[in-house]
Amino acid sequence: MSFNRVEIDLAALAANFQLLASRLPATTRQLVMVKSEAYGHGLERSALALARAGATAFGVAELEEGVRLRRAGITGEILVALGLSPDDDPADVLRHDVQVVVCGAEDIDRLRPLAGSGGAPAVHLKVDVGMGRLGCLPAQAPGLVDMVRAAGLRLAGLMAHFPLADEDVGATREHLQRFLSLVARLRPALPAGCRLHIANSAAMLRGLGTELDWVRPGIALYGAGPAGLAPAGLRPVMAMKSSVVQVKEVPAGSGVSYGHTFVTRRRSRIAVLPVGYDDGYLRRLSGRAWVLIRGRRCPVVGTICMNACMADVTGLPEVTAGDEVVLLGRQGDEEIAAEEIARWSDTISYEILCLFGSRNRRVFRGV
Ligand SMILES: *Cc1c(COP(=O)(O)O)cnc(C)c1O
């Protein structure tokens, strides 16, 4: 067993889902984004907890993740956001009853042979209204809608994605408007039951696109931002914990770790922690991060190694080997949020969660 673990609070995940649901119009459903191991929280366990909380639609990046959800017993709708990979067997789409994002004629052609015998594969046409990523241009959408129908596929959704929902409300309104005017133009060609969806967490929290059939929250479910937008009551789902392996007293003038980038200025107590960049605790956090020990914030000093880093616990004479260390999460009255670690390492909370979650043993609570 490793010294380190991420604790996943499934009760907090369920509560976040329900809090977000309570702020939506009664007719709007959440497609919960559980791609990338549910942002590091563990695909199957997170999806099952969300299903128990009432989730009926699940978003993944790849078909293989959708198959894993079915094997885990998820019976709700599943949307594969990246479409099929070159190695995927298109027959799995019907076999596992997943819905697939399509962006162009090639995607439709790949699914065409499935139509007919075993039922119609369900697809969501993705339109690029400003994201500059996956999706057809709005002008191509009418032709593709016709092509989907002609191929015998079922158009189960029309969707787009916001590029600036967390930073620019004006631009996001414009992107939404672009999507809505396309919908208005396409309306006569859209089959009954074609779901419209565009909002990610930030847009949801701003109330943009929430009147459509689906919203697609990710980060908000995991209680980690977007900064400044999260409603009171969203709870962080992930914590990362370890324990002190050694504490030592060193004189003033002692270098700590590779490169001696930190040299003690006074007689110091240094705690050695079994956490390093291999555990997702990035080397670039060296000299910038803080951890919680005995309910107090302690600075990480010196260079972070592959499997170790050091915290200055000079003010805390009671710290001993075996003490719990919280790198992410709450200890006593103190808390370190994913947003804060993201700031220290010039990134976003999403990356911290993916990283910590994928590099460490997961322990589930609140089941
Ligand atoms: C990841 C993703 C989301 C969720 O975004 P958050 O910012 O985490 O809410 C929504 N839609 C698509 C297409 C995504 O890939």
CSV table of N, CA and C in Angstrom, one decimal, residues 51-106:
chain,number,residue,atom,x,y,z
A,51,ALA,N,-25.6,8.2,-10.6
A,51,ALA,CA,-26.9,7.5,-11.0
A,51,ALA,C,-27.8,7.4,-9.8
A,52,ARG,N,-27.2,7.0,-8.6
A,52,ARG,CA,-28.1,6.8,-7.4
A,52,ARG,C,-28.7,8.2,-7.0
A,53,ALA,N,-27.9,9.3,-7.3
A,53,ALA,CA,-28.4,10.6,-7.0
A,53,ALA,C,-29.4,11.1,-8.0
A,54,GLY,N,-29.6,10.4,-9.1
A,54,GLY,CA,-30.7,10.7,-10.0
A,54,GLY,C,-30.2,11.0,-11.4
A,55,ALA,N,-28.9,10.9,-11.7
A,55,ALA,CA,-28.4,11.2,-13.0
A,55,ALA,C,-28.8,10.1,-14.0
A,56,THR,N,-29.3,10.6,-15.2
A,56,THR,CA,-29.7,9.6,-16.2
A,56,THR,C,-29.0,9.7,-17.5
A,57,ALA,N,-28.0,10.6,-17.6
A,57,ALA,CA,-27.2,10.8,-18.8
A,57,ALA,C,-25.8,11.1,-18.4
A,58,PHE,N,-24.9,10.4,-19.2
A,58,PHE,CA,-23.4,10.4,-18.8
A,58,PHE,C,-22.6,10.7,-20.0
A,59,GLY,N,-21.6,11.6,-19.8
A,59,GLY,CA,-20.8,12.0,-20.9
A,59,GLY,C,-19.4,11.5,-20.7
A,60,VAL,N,-18.9,10.8,-21.7
A,60,VAL,CA,-17.5,10.3,-21.7
A,60,VAL,C,-16.8,10.8,-23.0
A,61,ALA,N,-15.5,10.6,-23.0
A,61,ALA,CA,-14.7,11.1,-24.2
A,61,ALA,C,-14.7,10.0,-25.2
A,62,GLU,N,-14.5,8.7,-24.8
A,62,GLU,CA,-14.2,7.6,-25.8
A,62,GLU,C,-15.2,6.5,-25.5
A,63,LEU,N,-15.4,5.7,-26.6
A,63,LEU,CA,-16.3,4.6,-26.6
A,63,LEU,C,-16.0,3.6,-25.5
A,64,GLU,N,-14.7,3.4,-25.3
A,64,GLU,CA,-14.2,2.4,-24.3
A,64,GLU,C,-14.7,2.8,-22.9
A,65,GLU,N,-14.8,4.1,-22.6
A,65,GLU,CA,-15.3,4.5,-21.3
A,65,GLU,C,-16.8,4.2,-21.2
A,66,GLY,N,-17.5,4.4,-22.3
A,66,GLY,CA,-18.9,4.1,-22.4
A,66,GLY,C,-19.2,2.6,-22.1
A,67,VAL,N,-18.3,1.7,-22.7
A,67,VAL,CA,-18.5,0.3,-22.5
A,67,VAL,C,-18.2,0.0,-21.0
A,68,ARG,N,-17.2,0.6,-20.4
A,68,ARG,CA,-17.0,0.4,-19.0
A,68,ARG,C,-18.2,0.8,-18.2
A,69,LEU,N,-18.8,1.9,-18.5
A,69,LEU,CA,-20.0,2.3,-17.8
A,69,LEU,C,-21.1,1.2,-17.9
A,70,ARG,N,-21.3,0.7,-19.1
A,70,ARG,CA,-22.3,-0.4,-19.2
A,70,ARG,C,-22.0,-1.6,-18.4
A,71,ARG,N,-20.7,-2.0,-18.4
A,71,ARG,CA,-20.3,-3.2,-17.6
A,71,ARG,C,-20.5,-2.9,-16.1
A,72,ALA,N,-20.4,-1.6,-15.7
A,72,ALA,CA,-20.5,-1.3,-14.3
A,72,ALA,C,-22.0,-1.3,-13.9
A,73,GLY,N,-22.9,-1.4,-14.9
A,73,GLY,CA,-24.3,-1.4,-14.6
A,73,GLY,C,-25.0,-0.1,-14.8
A,74,ILE,N,-24.4,0.9,-15.5
A,74,ILE,CA,-25.1,2.1,-15.8
A,74,ILE,C,-26.1,1.9,-16.9
A,75,THR,N,-27.3,2.2,-16.7
A,75,THR,CA,-28.4,2.0,-17.6
A,75,THR,C,-28.9,3.3,-18.3
A,76,GLY,N,-28.4,4.4,-17.9
A,76,GLY,CA,-28.8,5.7,-18.5
A,76,GLY,C,-28.2,5.9,-19.8
A,77,GLU,N,-28.5,7.1,-20.4
A,77,GLU,CA,-28.0,7.4,-21.7
A,77,GLU,C,-26.5,7.7,-21.6
A,78,ILE,N,-25.7,7.3,-22.6
A,78,ILE,CA,-24.3,7.6,-22.6
A,78,ILE,C,-23.9,8.3,-23.9
A,79,LEU,N,-23.2,9.4,-23.8
A,79,LEU,CA,-22.8,10.1,-25.0
A,79,LEU,C,-21.2,10.1,-25.1
A,80,VAL,N,-20.7,9.6,-26.2
A,80,VAL,CA,-19.3,9.6,-26.5
A,80,VAL,C,-18.9,10.9,-27.2
A,81,ALA,N,-18.2,11.7,-26.5
A,81,ALA,CA,-18.0,13.1,-27.0
A,81,ALA,C,-17.0,13.2,-28.1
A,82,LEU,N,-16.1,12.3,-28.2
A,82,LEU,CA,-15.0,12.4,-29.2
A,82,LEU,C,-15.4,11.6,-30.5
A,83,GLY,N,-16.5,10.9,-30.4
A,83,GLY,CA,-16.8,10.0,-31.5
A,83,GLY,C,-15.9,8.8,-31.5
A,84,LEU,N,-16.0,8.0,-32.6
A,84,LEU,CA,-15.2,6.7,-32.6
A,84,LEU,C,-13.8,6.9,-32.9
A,85,SER,N,-12.9,6.2,-32.2
A,85,SER,CA,-11.5,6.2,-32.6
A,85,SER,C,-11.3,5.2,-33.7
A,86,PRO,N,-10.1,5.3,-34.4
A,86,PRO,CA,-9.9,4.4,-35.5
A,86,PRO,C,-9.9,2.9,-35.1
A,87,ASP,N,-9.6,2.6,-33.9
A,87,ASP,CA,-9.6,1.2,-33.5
A,87,ASP,C,-11.0,0.7,-32.9
A,88,ASP,N,-11.9,1.6,-32.8
A,88,ASP,CA,-13.2,1.2,-32.2
A,88,ASP,C,-14.0,0.4,-33.3
A,89,ASP,N,-14.7,-0.6,-32.7
A,89,ASP,CA,-15.6,-1.4,-33.6
A,89,ASP,C,-17.0,-0.6,-33.6
A,90,PRO,N,-17.4,-0.1,-34.7
A,90,PRO,CA,-18.7,0.7,-34.7
A,90,PRO,C,-19.9,-0.2,-34.2
A,91,ALA,N,-19.8,-1.5,-34.3
A,91,ALA,CA,-20.9,-2.3,-33.8
A,91,ALA,C,-21.1,-2.2,-32.3
A,92,ASP,N,-20.0,-1.8,-31.6
A,92,ASP,CA,-20.2,-1.6,-30.2
A,92,ASP,C,-21.2,-0.5,-29.8
A,93,VAL,N,-21.4,0.4,-30.8
A,93,VAL,CA,-22.3,1.5,-30.5
A,93,VAL,C,-23.7,1.0,-30.2
A,94,LEU,N,-24.2,0.0,-31.1
A,94,LEU,CA,-25.5,-0.6,-30.9
A,94,LEU,C,-25.4,-1.6,-29.8
A,95,ARG,N,-24.3,-2.4,-29.8
A,95,ARG,CA,-24.2,-3.5,-28.8
A,95,ARG,C,-24.3,-2.9,-27.4
A,96,HIS,N,-23.7,-1.7,-27.1
A,96,HIS,CA,-23.7,-1.2,-25.8
A,96,HIS,C,-24.7,0.0,-25.7
A,97,ASP,N,-25.4,0.3,-26.7
A,97,ASP,CA,-26.4,1.3,-26.7
A,97,ASP,C,-25.8,2.7,-26.2
A,98,VAL,N,-24.8,3.1,-26.9
A,98,VAL,CA,-24.2,4.4,-26.6
A,98,VAL,C,-24.5,5.4,-27.8
A,99,GLN,N,-24.6,6.7,-27.5
A,99,GLN,CA,-24.8,7.7,-28.4
A,99,GLN,C,-23.4,8.4,-28.8
A,100,VAL,N,-23.3,8.8,-30.0
A,100,VAL,CA,-22.0,9.2,-30.5
A,100,VAL,C,-22.1,10.6,-31.1
A,101,VAL,N,-21.1,11.4,-30.8
A,101,VAL,CA,-21.0,12.7,-31.4
A,101,VAL,C,-20.5,12.6,-32.8
A,102,VAL,N,-21.1,13.2,-33.8
A,102,VAL,CA,-20.6,13.3,-35.1
A,102,VAL,C,-20.4,14.7,-35.5
A,103,CYS,N,-19.4,15.0,-36.4
A,103,CYS,CA,-19.1,16.3,-36.8
A,103,CYS,C,-19.0,16.5,-38.3
A,104,GLY,N,-19.1,15.4,-39.0
A,104,GLY,CA,-18.9,15.5,-40.4
A,104,GLY,C,-19.3,14.2,-41.2
A,105,ALA,N,-19.2,14.3,-42.5
A,105,ALA,CA,-19.7,13.2,-43.3
A,105,ALA,C,-19.0,11.9,-43.0
A,106,GLU,N,-17.7,11.9,-42.7
A,106,GLU,CA,-16.9,10.7,-42.4
A,106,GLU,C,-17.5,10.0,-41.2
